[in-house]
PDB file of C-alpha atoms in Angstrom:
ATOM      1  CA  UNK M  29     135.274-183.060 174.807  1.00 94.00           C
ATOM      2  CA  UNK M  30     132.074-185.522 174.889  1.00 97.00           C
ATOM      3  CA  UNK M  31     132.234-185.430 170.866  1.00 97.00           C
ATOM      4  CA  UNK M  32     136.077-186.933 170.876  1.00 97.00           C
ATOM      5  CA  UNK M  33     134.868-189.227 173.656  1.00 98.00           C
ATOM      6  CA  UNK M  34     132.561-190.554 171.729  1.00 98.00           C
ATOM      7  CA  UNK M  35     134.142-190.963 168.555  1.00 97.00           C
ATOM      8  CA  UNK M  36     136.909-192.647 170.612  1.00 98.00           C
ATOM      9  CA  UNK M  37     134.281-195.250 171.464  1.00 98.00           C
ATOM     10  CA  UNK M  38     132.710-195.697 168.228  1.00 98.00           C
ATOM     11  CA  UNK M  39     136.374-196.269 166.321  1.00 98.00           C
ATOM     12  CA  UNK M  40     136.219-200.176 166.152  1.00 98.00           C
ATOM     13  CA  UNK M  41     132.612-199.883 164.747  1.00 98.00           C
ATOM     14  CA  UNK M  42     133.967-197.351 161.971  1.00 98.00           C
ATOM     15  CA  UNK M  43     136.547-199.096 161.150  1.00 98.00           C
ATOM     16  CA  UNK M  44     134.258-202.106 160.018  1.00 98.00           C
ATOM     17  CA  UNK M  45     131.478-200.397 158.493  1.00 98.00           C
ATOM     18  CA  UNK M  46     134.405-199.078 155.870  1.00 98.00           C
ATOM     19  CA  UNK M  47     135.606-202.639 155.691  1.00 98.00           C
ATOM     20  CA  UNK M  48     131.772-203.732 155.132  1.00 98.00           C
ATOM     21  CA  UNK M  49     131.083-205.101 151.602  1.00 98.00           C
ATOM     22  CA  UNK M  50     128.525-203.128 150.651  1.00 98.00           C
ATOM     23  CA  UNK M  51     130.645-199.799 151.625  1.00 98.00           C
ATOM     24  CA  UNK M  52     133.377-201.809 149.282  1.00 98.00           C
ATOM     25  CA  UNK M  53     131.591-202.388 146.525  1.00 98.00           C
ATOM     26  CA  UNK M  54     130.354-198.799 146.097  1.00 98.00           C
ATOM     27  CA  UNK M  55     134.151-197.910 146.510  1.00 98.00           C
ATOM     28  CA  UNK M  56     134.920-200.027 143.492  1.00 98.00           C
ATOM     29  CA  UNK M  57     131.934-199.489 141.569  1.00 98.00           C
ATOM     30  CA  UNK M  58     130.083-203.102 142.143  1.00 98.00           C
ATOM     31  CA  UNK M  59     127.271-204.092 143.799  1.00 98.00           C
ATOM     32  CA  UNK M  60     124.765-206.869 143.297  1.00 98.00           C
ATOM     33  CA  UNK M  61     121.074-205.622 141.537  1.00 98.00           C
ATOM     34  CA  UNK M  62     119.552-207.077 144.459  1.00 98.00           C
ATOM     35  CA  UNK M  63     121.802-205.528 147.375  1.00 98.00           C
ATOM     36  CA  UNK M  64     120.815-201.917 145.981  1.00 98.00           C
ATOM     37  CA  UNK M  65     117.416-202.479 145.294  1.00 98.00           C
ATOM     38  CA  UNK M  66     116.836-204.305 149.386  1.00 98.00           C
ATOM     39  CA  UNK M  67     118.862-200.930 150.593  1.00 98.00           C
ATOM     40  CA  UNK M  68     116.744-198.744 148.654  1.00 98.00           C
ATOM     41  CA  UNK M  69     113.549-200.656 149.873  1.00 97.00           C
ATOM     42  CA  UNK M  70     114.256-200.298 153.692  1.00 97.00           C
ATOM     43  CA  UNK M  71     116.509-196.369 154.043  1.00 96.00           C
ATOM     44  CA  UNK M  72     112.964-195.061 152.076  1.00 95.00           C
ATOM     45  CA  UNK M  73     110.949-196.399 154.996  1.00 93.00           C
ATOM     46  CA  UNK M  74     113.432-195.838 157.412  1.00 92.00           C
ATOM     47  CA  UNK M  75     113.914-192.063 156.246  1.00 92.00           C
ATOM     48  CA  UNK M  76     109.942-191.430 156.912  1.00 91.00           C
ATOM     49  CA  UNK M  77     110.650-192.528 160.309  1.00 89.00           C
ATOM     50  CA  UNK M  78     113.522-190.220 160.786  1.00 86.00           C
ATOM     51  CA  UNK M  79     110.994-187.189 159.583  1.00 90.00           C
ATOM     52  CA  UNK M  80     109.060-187.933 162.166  1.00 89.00           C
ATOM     53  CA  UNK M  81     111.346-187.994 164.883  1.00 84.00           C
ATOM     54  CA  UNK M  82     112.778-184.610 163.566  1.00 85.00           C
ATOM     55  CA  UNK M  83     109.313-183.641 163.908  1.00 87.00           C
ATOM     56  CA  UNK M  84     108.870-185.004 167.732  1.00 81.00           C
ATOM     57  CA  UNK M  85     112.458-182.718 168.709  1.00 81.00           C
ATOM     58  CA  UNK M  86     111.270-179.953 167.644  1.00 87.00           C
ATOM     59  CA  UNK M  87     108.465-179.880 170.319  1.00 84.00           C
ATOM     60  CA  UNK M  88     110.963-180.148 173.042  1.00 79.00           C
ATOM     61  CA  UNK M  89     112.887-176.723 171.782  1.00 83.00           C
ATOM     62  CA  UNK M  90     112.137-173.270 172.557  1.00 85.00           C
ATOM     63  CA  UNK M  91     115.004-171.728 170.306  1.00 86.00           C
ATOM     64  CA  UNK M  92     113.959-171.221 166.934  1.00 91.00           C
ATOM     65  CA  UNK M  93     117.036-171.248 165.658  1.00 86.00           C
ATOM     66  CA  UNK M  94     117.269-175.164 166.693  1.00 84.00           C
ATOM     67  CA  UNK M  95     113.568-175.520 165.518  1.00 89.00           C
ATOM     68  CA  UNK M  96     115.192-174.449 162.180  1.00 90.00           C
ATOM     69  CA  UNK M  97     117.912-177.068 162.258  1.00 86.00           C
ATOM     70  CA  UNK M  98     115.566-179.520 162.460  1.00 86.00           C
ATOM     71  CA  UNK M  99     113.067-178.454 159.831  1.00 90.00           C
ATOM     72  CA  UNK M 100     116.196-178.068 157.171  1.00 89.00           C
ATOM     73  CA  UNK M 101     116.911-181.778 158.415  1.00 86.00           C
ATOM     74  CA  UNK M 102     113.480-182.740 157.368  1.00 89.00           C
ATOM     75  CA  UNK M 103     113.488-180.806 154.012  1.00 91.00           C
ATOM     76  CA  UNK M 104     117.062-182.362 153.414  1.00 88.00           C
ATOM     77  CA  UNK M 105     115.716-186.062 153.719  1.00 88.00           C
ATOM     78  CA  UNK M 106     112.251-185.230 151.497  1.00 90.00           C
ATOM     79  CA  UNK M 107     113.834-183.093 149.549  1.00 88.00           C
ATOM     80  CA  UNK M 108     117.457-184.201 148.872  1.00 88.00           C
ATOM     81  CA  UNK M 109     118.312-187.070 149.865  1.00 89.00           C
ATOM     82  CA  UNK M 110     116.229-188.839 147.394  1.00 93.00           C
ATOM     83  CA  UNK M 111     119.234-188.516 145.280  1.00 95.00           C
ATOM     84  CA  UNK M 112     121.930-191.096 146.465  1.00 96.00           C
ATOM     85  CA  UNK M 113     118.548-193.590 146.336  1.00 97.00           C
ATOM     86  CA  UNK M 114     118.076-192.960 143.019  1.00 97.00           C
ATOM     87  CA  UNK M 115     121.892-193.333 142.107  1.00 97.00           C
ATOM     88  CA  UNK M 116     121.227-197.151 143.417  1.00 98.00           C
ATOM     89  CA  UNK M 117     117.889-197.219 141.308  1.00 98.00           C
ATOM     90  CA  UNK M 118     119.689-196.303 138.126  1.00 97.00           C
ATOM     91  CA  UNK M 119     122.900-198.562 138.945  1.00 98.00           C
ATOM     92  CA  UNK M 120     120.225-201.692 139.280  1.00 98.00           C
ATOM     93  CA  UNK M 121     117.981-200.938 136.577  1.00 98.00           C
ATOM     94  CA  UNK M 122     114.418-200.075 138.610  1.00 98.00           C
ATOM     95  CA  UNK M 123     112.189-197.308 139.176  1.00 97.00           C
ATOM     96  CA  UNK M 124     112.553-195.466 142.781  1.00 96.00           C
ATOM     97  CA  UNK M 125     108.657-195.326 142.929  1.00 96.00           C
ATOM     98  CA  UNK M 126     108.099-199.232 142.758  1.00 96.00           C
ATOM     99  CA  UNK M 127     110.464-199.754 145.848  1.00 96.00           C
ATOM    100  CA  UNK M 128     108.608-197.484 148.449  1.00 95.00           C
ATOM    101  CA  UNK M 129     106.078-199.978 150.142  1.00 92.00           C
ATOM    102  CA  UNK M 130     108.164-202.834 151.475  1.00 93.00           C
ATOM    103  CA  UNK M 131     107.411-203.507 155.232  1.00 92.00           C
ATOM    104  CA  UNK M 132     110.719-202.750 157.058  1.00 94.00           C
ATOM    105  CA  UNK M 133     113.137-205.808 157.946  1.00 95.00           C
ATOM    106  CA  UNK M 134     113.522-206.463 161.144  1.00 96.00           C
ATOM    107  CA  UNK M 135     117.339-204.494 161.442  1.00 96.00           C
ATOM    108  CA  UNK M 136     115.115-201.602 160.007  1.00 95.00           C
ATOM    109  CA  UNK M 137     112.307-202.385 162.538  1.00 94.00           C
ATOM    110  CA  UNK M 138     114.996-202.488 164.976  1.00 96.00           C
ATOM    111  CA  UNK M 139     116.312-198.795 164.125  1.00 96.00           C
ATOM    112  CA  UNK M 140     113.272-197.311 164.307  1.00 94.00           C
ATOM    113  CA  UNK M 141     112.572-198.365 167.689  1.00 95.00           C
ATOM    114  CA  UNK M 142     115.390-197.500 169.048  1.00 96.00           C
ATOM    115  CA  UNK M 143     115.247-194.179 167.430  1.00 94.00           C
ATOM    116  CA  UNK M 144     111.929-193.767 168.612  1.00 93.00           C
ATOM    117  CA  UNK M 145     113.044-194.813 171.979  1.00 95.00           C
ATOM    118  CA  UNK M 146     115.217-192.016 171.977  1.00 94.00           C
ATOM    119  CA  UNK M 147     112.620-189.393 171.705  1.00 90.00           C
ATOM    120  CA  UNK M 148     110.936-191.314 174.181  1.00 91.00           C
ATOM    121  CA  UNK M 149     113.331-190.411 176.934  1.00 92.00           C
ATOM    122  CA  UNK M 150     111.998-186.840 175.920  1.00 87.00           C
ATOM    123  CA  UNK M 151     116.126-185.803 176.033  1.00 91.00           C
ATOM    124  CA  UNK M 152     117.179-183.870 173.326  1.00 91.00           C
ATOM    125  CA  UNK M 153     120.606-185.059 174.048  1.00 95.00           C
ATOM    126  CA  UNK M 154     119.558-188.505 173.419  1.00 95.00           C
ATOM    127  CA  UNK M 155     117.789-187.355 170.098  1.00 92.00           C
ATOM    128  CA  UNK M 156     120.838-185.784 168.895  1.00 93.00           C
ATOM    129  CA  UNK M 157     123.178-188.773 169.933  1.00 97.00           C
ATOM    130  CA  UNK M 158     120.417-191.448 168.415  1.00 96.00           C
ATOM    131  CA  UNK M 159     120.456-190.016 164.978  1.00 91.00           C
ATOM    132  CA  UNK M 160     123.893-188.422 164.798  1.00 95.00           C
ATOM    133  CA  UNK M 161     125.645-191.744 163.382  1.00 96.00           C
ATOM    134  CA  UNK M 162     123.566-191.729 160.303  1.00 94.00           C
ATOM    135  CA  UNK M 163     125.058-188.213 158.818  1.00 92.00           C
ATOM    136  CA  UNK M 164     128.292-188.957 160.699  1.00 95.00           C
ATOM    137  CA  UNK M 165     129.114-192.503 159.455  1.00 97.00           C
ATOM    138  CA  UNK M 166     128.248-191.711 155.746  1.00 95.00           C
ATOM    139  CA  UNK M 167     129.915-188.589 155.879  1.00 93.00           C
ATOM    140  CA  UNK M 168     133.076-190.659 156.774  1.00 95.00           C
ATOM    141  CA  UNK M 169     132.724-193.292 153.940  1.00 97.00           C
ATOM    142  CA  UNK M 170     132.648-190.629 151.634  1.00 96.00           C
ATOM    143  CA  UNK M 171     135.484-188.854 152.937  1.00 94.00           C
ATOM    144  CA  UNK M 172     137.743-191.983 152.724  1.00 96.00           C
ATOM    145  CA  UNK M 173     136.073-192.800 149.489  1.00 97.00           C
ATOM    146  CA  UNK M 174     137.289-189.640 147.826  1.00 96.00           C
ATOM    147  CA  UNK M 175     140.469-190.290 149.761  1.00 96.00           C
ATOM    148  CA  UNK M 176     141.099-192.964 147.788  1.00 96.00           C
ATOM    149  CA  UNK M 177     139.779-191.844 144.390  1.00 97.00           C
ATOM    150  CA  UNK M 178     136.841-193.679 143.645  1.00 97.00           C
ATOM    151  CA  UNK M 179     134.867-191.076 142.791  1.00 96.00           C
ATOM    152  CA  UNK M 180     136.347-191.221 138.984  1.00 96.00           C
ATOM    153  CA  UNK M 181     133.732-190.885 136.210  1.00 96.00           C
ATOM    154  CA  UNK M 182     133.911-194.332 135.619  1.00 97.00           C
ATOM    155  CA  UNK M 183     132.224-194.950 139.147  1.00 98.00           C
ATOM    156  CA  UNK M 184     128.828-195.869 138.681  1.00 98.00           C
ATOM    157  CA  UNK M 185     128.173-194.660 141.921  1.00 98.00           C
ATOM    158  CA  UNK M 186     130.557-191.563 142.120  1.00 97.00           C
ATOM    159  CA  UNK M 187     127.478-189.213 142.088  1.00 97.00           C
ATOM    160  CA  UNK M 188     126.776-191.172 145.253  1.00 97.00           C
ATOM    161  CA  UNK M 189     130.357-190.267 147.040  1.00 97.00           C
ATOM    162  CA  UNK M 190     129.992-186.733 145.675  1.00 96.00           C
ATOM    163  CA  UNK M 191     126.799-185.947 147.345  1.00 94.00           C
ATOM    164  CA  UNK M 192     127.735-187.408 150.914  1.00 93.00           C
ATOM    165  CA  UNK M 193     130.930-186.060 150.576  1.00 91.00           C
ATOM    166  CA  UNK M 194     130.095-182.736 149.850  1.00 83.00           C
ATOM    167  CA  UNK M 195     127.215-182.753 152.995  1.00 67.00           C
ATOM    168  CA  UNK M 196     129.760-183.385 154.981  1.00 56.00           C
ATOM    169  CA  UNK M 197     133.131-182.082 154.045  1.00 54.00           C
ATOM    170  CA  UNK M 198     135.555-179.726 156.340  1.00 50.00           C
ATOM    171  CA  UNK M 199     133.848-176.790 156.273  1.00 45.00           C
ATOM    172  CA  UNK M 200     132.629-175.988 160.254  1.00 45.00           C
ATOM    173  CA  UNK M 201     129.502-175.779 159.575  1.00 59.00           C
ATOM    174  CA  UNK M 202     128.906-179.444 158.225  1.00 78.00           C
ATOM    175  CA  UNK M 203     125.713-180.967 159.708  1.00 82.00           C
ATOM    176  CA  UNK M 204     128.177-183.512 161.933  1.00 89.00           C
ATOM    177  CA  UNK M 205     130.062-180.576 163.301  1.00 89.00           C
ATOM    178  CA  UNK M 206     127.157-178.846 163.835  1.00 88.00           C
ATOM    179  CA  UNK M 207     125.329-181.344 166.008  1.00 92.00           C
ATOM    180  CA  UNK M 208     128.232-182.817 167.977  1.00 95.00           C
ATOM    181  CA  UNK M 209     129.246-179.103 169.069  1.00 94.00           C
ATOM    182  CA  UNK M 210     125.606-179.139 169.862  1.00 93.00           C
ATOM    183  CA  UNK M 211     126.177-182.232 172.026  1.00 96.00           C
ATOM    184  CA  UNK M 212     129.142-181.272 173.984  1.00 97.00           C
ATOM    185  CA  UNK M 213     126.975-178.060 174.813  1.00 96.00           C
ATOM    186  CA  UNK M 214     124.364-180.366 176.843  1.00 96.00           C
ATOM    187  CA  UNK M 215     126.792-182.368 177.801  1.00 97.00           C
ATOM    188  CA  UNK M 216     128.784-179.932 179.428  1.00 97.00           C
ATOM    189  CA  UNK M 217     125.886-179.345 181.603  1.00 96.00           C
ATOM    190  CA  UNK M 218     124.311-183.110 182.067  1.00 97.00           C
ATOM    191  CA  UNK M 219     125.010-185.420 184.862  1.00 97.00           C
ATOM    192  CA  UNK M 220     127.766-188.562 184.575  1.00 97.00           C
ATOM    193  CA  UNK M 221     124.042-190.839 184.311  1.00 98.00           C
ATOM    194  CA  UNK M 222     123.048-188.641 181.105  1.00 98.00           C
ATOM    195  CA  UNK M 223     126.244-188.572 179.405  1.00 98.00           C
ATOM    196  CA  UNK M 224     126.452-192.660 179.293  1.00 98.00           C
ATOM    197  CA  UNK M 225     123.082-192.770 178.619  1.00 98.00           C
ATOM    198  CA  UNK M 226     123.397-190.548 175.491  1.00 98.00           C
ATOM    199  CA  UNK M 227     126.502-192.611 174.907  1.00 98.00           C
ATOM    200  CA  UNK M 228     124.763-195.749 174.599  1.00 98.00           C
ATOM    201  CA  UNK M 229     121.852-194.734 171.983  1.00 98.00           C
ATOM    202  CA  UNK M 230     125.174-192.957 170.104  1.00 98.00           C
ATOM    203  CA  UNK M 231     127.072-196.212 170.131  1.00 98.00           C
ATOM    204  CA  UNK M 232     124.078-198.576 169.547  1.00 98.00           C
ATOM    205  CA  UNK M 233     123.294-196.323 166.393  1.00 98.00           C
ATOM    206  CA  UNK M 234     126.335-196.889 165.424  1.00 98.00           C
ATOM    207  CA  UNK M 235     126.155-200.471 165.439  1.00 98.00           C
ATOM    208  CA  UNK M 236     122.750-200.629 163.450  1.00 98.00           C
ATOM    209  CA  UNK M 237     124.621-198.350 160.927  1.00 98.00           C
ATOM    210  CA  UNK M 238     126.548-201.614 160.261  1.00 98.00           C
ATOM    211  CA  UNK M 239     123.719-203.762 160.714  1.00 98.00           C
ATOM    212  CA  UNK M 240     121.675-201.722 157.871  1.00 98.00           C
ATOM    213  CA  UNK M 241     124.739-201.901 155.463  1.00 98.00           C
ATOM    214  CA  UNK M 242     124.896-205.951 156.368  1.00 98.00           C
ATOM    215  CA  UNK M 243     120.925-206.702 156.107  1.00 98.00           C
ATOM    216  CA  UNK M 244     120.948-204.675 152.626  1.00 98.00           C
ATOM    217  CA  UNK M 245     124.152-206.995 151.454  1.00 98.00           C
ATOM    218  CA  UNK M 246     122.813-209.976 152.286  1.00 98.00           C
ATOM    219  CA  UNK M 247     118.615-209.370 151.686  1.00 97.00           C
ATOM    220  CA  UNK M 248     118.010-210.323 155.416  1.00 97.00           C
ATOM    221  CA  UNK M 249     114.671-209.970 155.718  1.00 95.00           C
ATOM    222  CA  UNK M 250     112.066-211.890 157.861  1.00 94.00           C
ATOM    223  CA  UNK M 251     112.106-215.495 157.723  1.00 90.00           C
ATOM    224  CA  UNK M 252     108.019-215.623 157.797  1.00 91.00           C
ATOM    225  CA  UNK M 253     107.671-212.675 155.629  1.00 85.00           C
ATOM    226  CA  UNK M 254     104.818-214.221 153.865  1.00 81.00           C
ATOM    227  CA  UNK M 255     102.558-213.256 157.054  1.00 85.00           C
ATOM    228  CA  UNK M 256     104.562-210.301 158.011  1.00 81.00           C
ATOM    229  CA  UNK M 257     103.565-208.131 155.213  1.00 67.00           C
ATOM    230  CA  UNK M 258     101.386-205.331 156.334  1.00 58.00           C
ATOM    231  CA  UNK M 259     103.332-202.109 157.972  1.00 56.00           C
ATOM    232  CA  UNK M 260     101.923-201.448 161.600  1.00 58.00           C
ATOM    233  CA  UNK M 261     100.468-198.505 162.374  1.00 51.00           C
ATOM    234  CA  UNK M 262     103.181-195.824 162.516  1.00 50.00           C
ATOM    235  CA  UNK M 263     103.756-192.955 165.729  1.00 48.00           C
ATOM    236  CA  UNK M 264     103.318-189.885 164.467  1.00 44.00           C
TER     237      UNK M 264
END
């Protein structure tokens, strides 16, 4: 199937976003003030973009029982997963309303586009495969995280594992499961030209998966900051 093809080809990028430091740390219950509080920062910005790009697949569907995917996905990240952010706010010490205005760094900046460039190709395949890494990949740290018992009270950030963990355990109906199924459907009818090309936003959202983990880790923000402060003006 498309889904195991494409799982195949993501493997080696996996593999070092569990290895990552950040991913680490939370495994062993340390991770620097300022590492949490530069994640926390960006994935609030960068989850507003997602919204909207829920928003922009659901006027491509005439099923309303995919409209209704979607919408849950947008009450999940508004409504939910404002959790696991404020597991890092409490870890580090600060208030989740004081880190919601920071102008995104440029790996951020560089997700959104490409998500955005996704739902620019106006496939839904191409949605689906843009954003799929981002439920897929945490749902595997978690998984390997509880593997390895570090979810033990004595885990600062075990709340943290719990909640990915349980959004994406081994039930069928996980949100993962759910969308690559959904994939192999339009796949099964999409030329050899649309698989690759859904393929390639998968793959490359895979790799900024990594790269958001790495620019939270190491604060890598923009070198001229100081006059790259104001947020452009956002699709909608």
């Amino acid at each position: 199937m498309f889904s195991d093809e494409l799982k195949l080809a993501a493997a080696p990028i996996m593999a070092e976003i569990h290895k990552h430091p950040f991913v680490q740390g939370i495994t062993n219950g340390h991770v620097d003030k300022a590492a949490l509080i530069f994640y926390v920062q960006q994935d609030y910005q960068y989850l507003s973009e997602f919204i909207k790009i829920y928003a922009n697949a659901i006027t491509k569907l005439t099923d309303r029982n995919e409209m209704t995917f979607f919408a849950n996905s947008i009450d999940f990240i508004l409504n939910s997963e404002i959790h696991p952010h404020h597991v890092f706010c409490n870890v580090a010490g600060v208030q989740y309303e004081d880190l919601q205005h920071a102008t995104p760094a440029p790996k951020a900046y560089l997700y959104e586009s490409h998500m955005y460039r996704a739902a620019d190709t106006g496939s839904l395949m191409n949605i689906l495969a843009a954003f799929l890494p981002c439920p897929w990949t945490y749902g595997e740290i978690a998984r390997q995280q509880v593997a390895q018992n570090a979810n033990t009270d004595d885990n600062p950030f075990k709340s943290w594992i719990d909640f990915y963990a349980g959004t994406e355990n081994d039930a069928d109906e996980s949100l993962s499961k759910r969308v690559f199924s959904w994939i192999n459907r339009l796949a099964s009818e999409a030329t050899p030209e649309q698989r690759n090309q859904a393929k390639q936003f998968f793959l490359k959202s895979c790799e900024l998966e990594w790269q958001f983990w790495e620019q939270a880790f190491y604060q890598q923000d923009w070198h001229f900051k100081s006059i790259i402060s104001q947020p452009e003006a956002q699709k909608s």
